[in-house]
Amino acid sequence: MASITVVLKFHPPPCFLKLRPPPHSNGILPRSSSVAAKFISCQLHETQSSKDFAVPRRKAMALILSGFIYSQAGTCDNAFANSVAFREYIDQFDGYTLKYPSNWIQVRGAGADIFFRDPFVLDENISVNISSPSSSQYKSVEDLGSPEEAGKKVLKQYLTEFMSTRLGVRRESSILSTSSKVASDGRLYYEVEVNIKSYANNNELAVMPQDRVARLEWDRRYLSVLGVENNRLYELRLQTPEKSFAEEEKELREIMDAFRVNKVAA
């Protein structure tokens, strides 16, 4: 069968002729698919000058697809990378307000009063839990004790929720910080940060101990904001992979600072 050759003529604008990967990128193309396509065209144009550049059809398609795939992979690395905008969620019935990244989606049936998560990085989410109005009569967040005592209760609740019946599962946890603040609405809030790591054996049914090697399943940072209103305890929860926390801390702090509990009309 005769081979088919696709002839592509590249005439990029002059401003792109000297485009190069960043100095420390190890030759990796830019993440944006449009920039990647321009980068490819510039390199081919420089190699062949103003001559026609002939490539086999399969190679041409590979170049185009690789730029697209790389672009899509890049969007998943950082949940907040393209989320400079936030939306406000106001629950007038239960009495609270929060902010969340505009590209996150709401998940129903997650067990919380409200639950949002990143559509690509499933370990990134925001939720609100509220105590039952019939079984709680909170007057202030200080009913939980000091911020340190509240931190212990928050961590205990997380560990209870993450209990597993699987053999060989082990959890390591620590309280990273606890604090209190009076927000702009004049109410007192507690803030708690904890880290939880989950380990599991690669072969939990193995007889010999050396055959049961523990491996890290996940390592997460959990941030909570606690407030009281309407005789109920409100908890804003944020979850993020520990490895992403430093890069996303600014946005996470902004979400924490924006959380408010509100008086519900009788």
mmCIF file of C-alpha atoms in Angstrom, residues 15-244:
data_model
loop_
_atom_site.group_PDB
_atom_site.id
_atom_site.type_symbol
_atom_site.label_atom_id
_atom_site.label_comp_id
_atom_site.label_asym_id
_atom_site.label_seq_id
_atom_site.Cartn_x
_atom_site.Cartn_y
_atom_site.Cartn_z
ATOM 1 C CA CYS A 15 6.773 36.830 17.890
ATOM 2 C CA PHE A 16 6.730 33.048 18.347
ATOM 3 C CA LEU A 17 9.849 32.193 16.359
ATOM 4 C CA LYS A 18 12.123 32.348 19.405
ATOM 5 C CA LEU A 19 9.773 30.570 21.797
ATOM 6 C CA ARG A 20 11.625 28.044 23.980
ATOM 7 C CA PRO A 21 10.706 25.931 27.019
ATOM 8 C CA PRO A 22 11.501 27.585 30.388
ATOM 9 C CA PRO A 23 15.141 27.212 31.497
ATOM 10 C CA HIS A 24 14.341 24.572 34.137
ATOM 11 C CA SER A 25 11.649 22.703 32.261
ATOM 12 C CA ASN A 26 13.952 19.978 30.962
ATOM 13 C CA GLY A 27 12.549 20.505 27.508
ATOM 14 C CA ILE A 28 8.913 19.956 28.536
ATOM 15 C CA LEU A 29 6.330 21.698 26.384
ATOM 16 C CA PRO A 30 4.042 24.358 27.849
ATOM 17 C CA ARG A 31 0.845 23.000 29.403
ATOM 18 C CA SER A 32 -1.560 25.111 27.372
ATOM 19 C CA SER A 33 -2.609 23.189 24.259
ATOM 20 C CA SER A 34 -2.660 26.384 22.166
ATOM 21 C CA VAL A 35 0.821 27.379 23.323
ATOM 22 C CA ALA A 36 2.053 23.828 22.812
ATOM 23 C CA ALA A 37 0.738 23.837 19.247
ATOM 24 C CA LYS A 38 2.434 27.171 18.551
ATOM 25 C CA PHE A 39 5.625 25.853 20.120
ATOM 26 C CA ILE A 40 5.617 22.808 17.851
ATOM 27 C CA SER A 41 4.943 24.884 14.765
ATOM 28 C CA CYS A 42 7.752 27.290 15.620
ATOM 29 C CA GLN A 43 10.281 24.507 16.119
ATOM 30 C CA LEU A 44 9.355 22.900 12.814
ATOM 31 C CA HIS A 45 9.421 26.248 11.035
ATOM 32 C CA GLU A 46 12.873 27.091 12.379
ATOM 33 C CA THR A 47 14.212 23.675 11.396
ATOM 34 C CA GLN A 48 13.035 23.912 7.818
ATOM 35 C CA SER A 49 13.168 27.694 7.466
ATOM 36 C CA SER A 50 10.606 28.688 4.810
ATOM 37 C CA LYS A 51 10.607 25.288 3.111
ATOM 38 C CA ASP A 52 7.628 22.962 3.107
ATOM 39 C CA PHE A 53 7.820 20.499 5.986
ATOM 40 C CA ALA A 54 6.554 17.032 5.123
ATOM 41 C CA VAL A 55 5.668 14.588 7.872
ATOM 42 C CA PRO A 56 3.840 11.259 7.728
ATOM 43 C CA ARG A 57 0.185 11.505 8.649
ATOM 44 C CA ARG A 58 0.600 9.404 11.794
ATOM 45 C CA LYS A 59 3.418 11.601 13.091
ATOM 46 C CA ALA A 60 1.415 14.733 12.392
ATOM 47 C CA MET A 61 -1.524 13.385 14.355
ATOM 48 C CA ALA A 62 0.787 12.286 17.166
ATOM 49 C CA LEU A 63 2.165 15.819 17.481
ATOM 50 C CA ILE A 64 -1.310 17.317 17.681
ATOM 51 C CA LEU A 65 -2.645 14.727 20.119
ATOM 52 C CA SER A 66 0.400 14.888 22.371
ATOM 53 C CA GLY A 67 -0.056 18.624 22.782
ATOM 54 C CA PHE A 68 -3.725 18.144 23.687
ATOM 55 C CA ILE A 69 -3.098 15.274 26.119
ATOM 56 C CA TYR A 70 -0.305 17.144 27.854
ATOM 57 C CA SER A 71 -2.574 20.144 28.246
ATOM 58 C CA GLN A 72 -5.303 18.033 29.836
ATOM 59 C CA ALA A 73 -2.856 16.346 32.205
ATOM 60 C CA GLY A 74 -1.545 19.718 33.296
ATOM 61 C CA THR A 75 -4.973 20.885 34.416
ATOM 62 C CA CYS A 76 -5.179 18.072 36.972
ATOM 63 C CA ASP A 77 -1.907 18.725 38.781
ATOM 64 C CA ASN A 78 -3.222 21.541 40.943
ATOM 65 C CA ALA A 79 -6.849 21.802 41.851
ATOM 66 C CA PHE A 80 -6.645 25.546 42.386
ATOM 67 C CA ALA A 81 -4.309 26.357 39.475
ATOM 68 C CA ASN A 82 -7.120 27.632 37.244
ATOM 69 C CA SER A 83 -9.549 28.576 40.007
ATOM 70 C CA VAL A 84 -8.734 32.207 40.652
ATOM 71 C CA ALA A 85 -12.462 32.953 40.972
ATOM 72 C CA PHE A 86 -14.752 31.867 43.785
ATOM 73 C CA ARG A 87 -18.494 31.490 44.081
ATOM 74 C CA GLU A 88 -20.513 32.228 47.183
ATOM 75 C CA TYR A 89 -22.951 29.689 48.577
ATOM 76 C CA ILE A 90 -25.624 31.049 50.921
ATOM 77 C CA ASP A 91 -27.868 28.675 52.858
ATOM 78 C CA GLN A 92 -30.612 30.849 54.335
ATOM 79 C CA PHE A 93 -32.552 27.868 55.641
ATOM 80 C CA ASP A 94 -29.729 26.394 57.778
ATOM 81 C CA GLY A 95 -27.877 29.662 58.305
ATOM 82 C CA TYR A 96 -24.354 29.724 56.860
ATOM 83 C CA THR A 97 -22.323 31.186 54.006
ATOM 84 C CA LEU A 98 -19.190 29.876 52.314
ATOM 85 C CA LYS A 99 -16.993 30.373 49.272
ATOM 86 C CA TYR A 100 -15.791 27.624 46.946
ATOM 87 C CA PRO A 101 -13.741 27.476 43.696
ATOM 88 C CA SER A 102 -15.932 28.327 40.726
ATOM 89 C CA ASN A 103 -14.989 25.192 38.768
ATOM 90 C CA TRP A 104 -15.875 22.753 41.572
ATOM 91 C CA ILE A 105 -19.054 20.677 41.425
ATOM 92 C CA GLN A 106 -21.670 19.882 44.039
ATOM 93 C CA VAL A 107 -22.029 16.242 45.072
ATOM 94 C CA ARG A 108 -25.345 15.190 46.548
ATOM 95 C CA GLY A 109 -25.814 12.318 48.936
ATOM 96 C CA ALA A 110 -22.319 12.674 50.427
ATOM 97 C CA GLY A 111 -23.614 12.720 54.016
ATOM 98 C CA ALA A 112 -22.889 16.411 54.634
ATOM 99 C CA ASP A 113 -25.257 19.365 54.527
ATOM 100 C CA ILE A 114 -23.383 20.593 51.438
ATOM 101 C CA PHE A 115 -20.433 19.064 49.597
ATOM 102 C CA PHE A 116 -18.280 20.432 46.766
ATOM 103 C CA ARG A 117 -15.279 18.762 45.171
ATOM 104 C CA ASP A 118 -12.770 19.323 42.437
ATOM 105 C CA PRO A 119 -13.906 17.493 39.266
ATOM 106 C CA PHE A 120 -10.379 16.226 38.543
ATOM 107 C CA VAL A 121 -8.624 15.834 41.910
ATOM 108 C CA LEU A 122 -11.049 13.802 44.008
ATOM 109 C CA ASP A 123 -9.035 14.323 47.201
ATOM 110 C CA GLU A 124 -9.907 18.021 47.103
ATOM 111 C CA ASN A 125 -13.271 18.863 48.655
ATOM 112 C CA ILE A 126 -15.245 21.214 50.881
ATOM 113 C CA SER A 127 -18.191 20.291 53.071
ATOM 114 C CA VAL A 128 -20.311 21.627 55.927
ATOM 115 C CA ASN A 129 -21.606 19.541 58.830
ATOM 116 C CA ILE A 130 -24.253 20.831 61.238
ATOM 117 C CA SER A 131 -25.324 19.358 64.558
ATOM 118 C CA SER A 132 -28.918 18.254 64.944
ATOM 119 C CA PRO A 133 -31.200 21.006 66.271
ATOM 120 C CA SER A 134 -33.038 18.494 68.448
ATOM 121 C CA SER A 135 -29.960 17.072 70.171
ATOM 122 C CA SER A 136 -27.750 20.143 70.627
ATOM 123 C CA GLN A 137 -28.125 23.406 72.481
ATOM 124 C CA TYR A 138 -24.852 25.185 71.781
ATOM 125 C CA LYS A 139 -24.557 28.761 72.985
ATOM 126 C CA SER A 140 -20.973 29.384 71.901
ATOM 127 C CA VAL A 141 -18.129 27.522 70.264
ATOM 128 C CA GLU A 142 -16.499 27.696 73.693
ATOM 129 C CA ASP A 143 -18.920 24.959 74.741
ATOM 130 C CA LEU A 144 -16.381 22.647 73.054
ATOM 131 C CA GLY A 145 -13.733 23.784 75.523
ATOM 132 C CA SER A 146 -10.495 25.459 74.505
ATOM 133 C CA PRO A 147 -9.295 25.378 70.871
ATOM 134 C CA GLU A 148 -6.896 22.596 71.860
ATOM 135 C CA GLU A 149 -9.723 20.520 73.360
ATOM 136 C CA ALA A 150 -11.849 21.172 70.275
ATOM 137 C CA GLY A 151 -8.943 20.018 68.114
ATOM 138 C CA LYS A 152 -8.839 16.671 69.903
ATOM 139 C CA LYS A 153 -12.577 16.212 69.353
ATOM 140 C CA VAL A 154 -12.266 17.082 65.663
ATOM 141 C CA LEU A 155 -9.430 14.610 65.146
ATOM 142 C CA LYS A 156 -11.311 11.884 67.028
ATOM 143 C CA GLN A 157 -14.327 12.443 64.797
ATOM 144 C CA TYR A 158 -12.209 12.174 61.644
ATOM 145 C CA LEU A 159 -10.600 8.932 62.831
ATOM 146 C CA THR A 160 -14.009 7.492 63.712
ATOM 147 C CA GLU A 161 -15.294 8.248 60.225
ATOM 148 C CA PHE A 162 -12.200 6.694 58.636
ATOM 149 C CA MET A 163 -12.310 3.454 60.616
ATOM 150 C CA SER A 164 -11.699 0.490 58.346
ATOM 151 C CA THR A 165 -12.441 -3.221 58.693
ATOM 152 C CA ARG A 166 -9.688 -4.123 56.242
ATOM 153 C CA LEU A 167 -6.813 -6.155 57.614
ATOM 154 C CA GLY A 168 -3.497 -4.401 57.902
ATOM 155 C CA VAL A 169 -4.839 -0.828 57.695
ATOM 156 C CA ARG A 170 -3.118 1.636 59.986
ATOM 157 C CA ARG A 171 -3.700 5.363 60.463
ATOM 158 C CA GLU A 172 -1.247 7.953 61.726
ATOM 159 C CA SER A 173 -2.622 11.309 62.806
ATOM 160 C CA SER A 174 -1.508 14.536 64.419
ATOM 161 C CA ILE A 175 -2.971 17.911 65.337
ATOM 162 C CA LEU A 176 -0.980 20.538 63.480
ATOM 163 C CA SER A 177 -2.562 23.701 64.873
ATOM 164 C CA THR A 178 -5.547 25.052 66.785
ATOM 165 C CA SER A 179 -6.607 28.678 67.141
ATOM 166 C CA SER A 180 -9.530 31.001 67.783
ATOM 167 C CA LYS A 181 -10.576 34.233 66.095
ATOM 168 C CA VAL A 182 -13.305 36.833 66.201
ATOM 169 C CA ALA A 183 -14.443 37.360 62.616
ATOM 170 C CA SER A 184 -15.872 40.487 61.016
ATOM 171 C CA ASP A 185 -19.389 39.419 62.046
ATOM 172 C CA GLY A 186 -18.346 39.606 65.712
ATOM 173 C CA ARG A 187 -18.676 35.857 66.275
ATOM 174 C CA LEU A 188 -16.044 33.593 67.757
ATOM 175 C CA TYR A 189 -14.712 30.794 65.551
ATOM 176 C CA TYR A 190 -12.239 27.977 66.172
ATOM 177 C CA GLU A 191 -9.825 26.748 63.488
ATOM 178 C CA VAL A 192 -8.270 23.265 63.576
ATOM 179 C CA GLU A 193 -5.728 21.666 61.248
ATOM 180 C CA VAL A 194 -4.861 17.976 61.343
ATOM 181 C CA ASN A 195 -2.871 15.549 59.225
ATOM 182 C CA ILE A 196 -3.904 11.934 58.704
ATOM 183 C CA LYS A 197 -1.929 9.257 56.866
ATOM 184 C CA SER A 198 -3.331 5.881 55.890
ATOM 185 C CA TYR A 199 -1.146 2.798 55.472
ATOM 186 C CA ALA A 200 -2.160 -0.632 54.202
ATOM 187 C CA ASN A 201 -0.304 -3.909 53.746
ATOM 188 C CA ASN A 202 0.353 -4.964 50.183
ATOM 189 C CA ASN A 203 -0.599 -8.543 51.132
ATOM 190 C CA GLU A 204 -2.760 -8.526 54.251
ATOM 191 C CA LEU A 205 -3.374 -12.300 54.105
ATOM 192 C CA ALA A 206 0.306 -13.237 54.056
ATOM 193 C CA VAL A 207 1.442 -15.551 56.854
ATOM 194 C CA MET A 208 4.997 -14.268 57.207
ATOM 195 C CA PRO A 209 5.478 -10.713 58.542
ATOM 196 C CA GLN A 210 8.111 -9.948 55.912
ATOM 197 C CA ASP A 211 5.482 -10.560 53.242
ATOM 198 C CA ARG A 212 3.184 -7.909 54.720
ATOM 199 C CA VAL A 213 4.773 -4.638 53.649
ATOM 200 C CA ALA A 214 2.933 -1.474 54.670
ATOM 201 C CA ARG A 215 2.594 1.169 51.988
ATOM 202 C CA LEU A 216 1.222 4.700 52.156
ATOM 203 C CA GLU A 217 -2.295 4.897 50.704
ATOM 204 C CA TRP A 218 -2.898 8.601 51.206
ATOM 205 C CA ASP A 219 -1.584 11.596 53.121
ATOM 206 C CA ARG A 220 -4.080 14.424 53.659
ATOM 207 C CA ARG A 221 -4.445 17.775 55.381
ATOM 208 C CA TYR A 222 -7.819 18.505 56.987
ATOM 209 C CA LEU A 223 -8.810 22.037 57.952
ATOM 210 C CA SER A 224 -11.895 22.821 60.023
ATOM 211 C CA VAL A 225 -13.645 26.039 61.006
ATOM 212 C CA LEU A 226 -16.108 25.736 63.881
ATOM 213 C CA GLY A 227 -18.848 28.229 64.700
ATOM 214 C CA VAL A 228 -22.081 28.312 66.692
ATOM 215 C CA GLU A 229 -25.415 29.944 65.862
ATOM 216 C CA ASN A 230 -29.089 28.973 66.154
ATOM 217 C CA ASN A 231 -28.087 26.659 69.048
ATOM 218 C CA ARG A 232 -26.233 24.487 66.521
ATOM 219 C CA LEU A 233 -22.573 23.694 65.875
ATOM 220 C CA TYR A 234 -21.387 24.347 62.311
ATOM 221 C CA GLU A 235 -18.185 22.854 60.909
ATOM 222 C CA LEU A 236 -16.621 23.820 57.599
ATOM 223 C CA ARG A 237 -14.288 21.070 56.395
ATOM 224 C CA LEU A 238 -11.593 21.304 53.761
ATOM 225 C CA GLN A 239 -9.610 18.316 52.540
ATOM 226 C CA THR A 240 -6.497 18.433 50.368
ATOM 227 C CA PRO A 241 -3.513 16.145 49.695
ATOM 228 C CA GLU A 242 -0.635 17.078 51.981
ATOM 229 C CA LYS A 243 1.725 17.395 49.010
ATOM 230 C CA SER A 244 -0.513 20.108 47.520
#
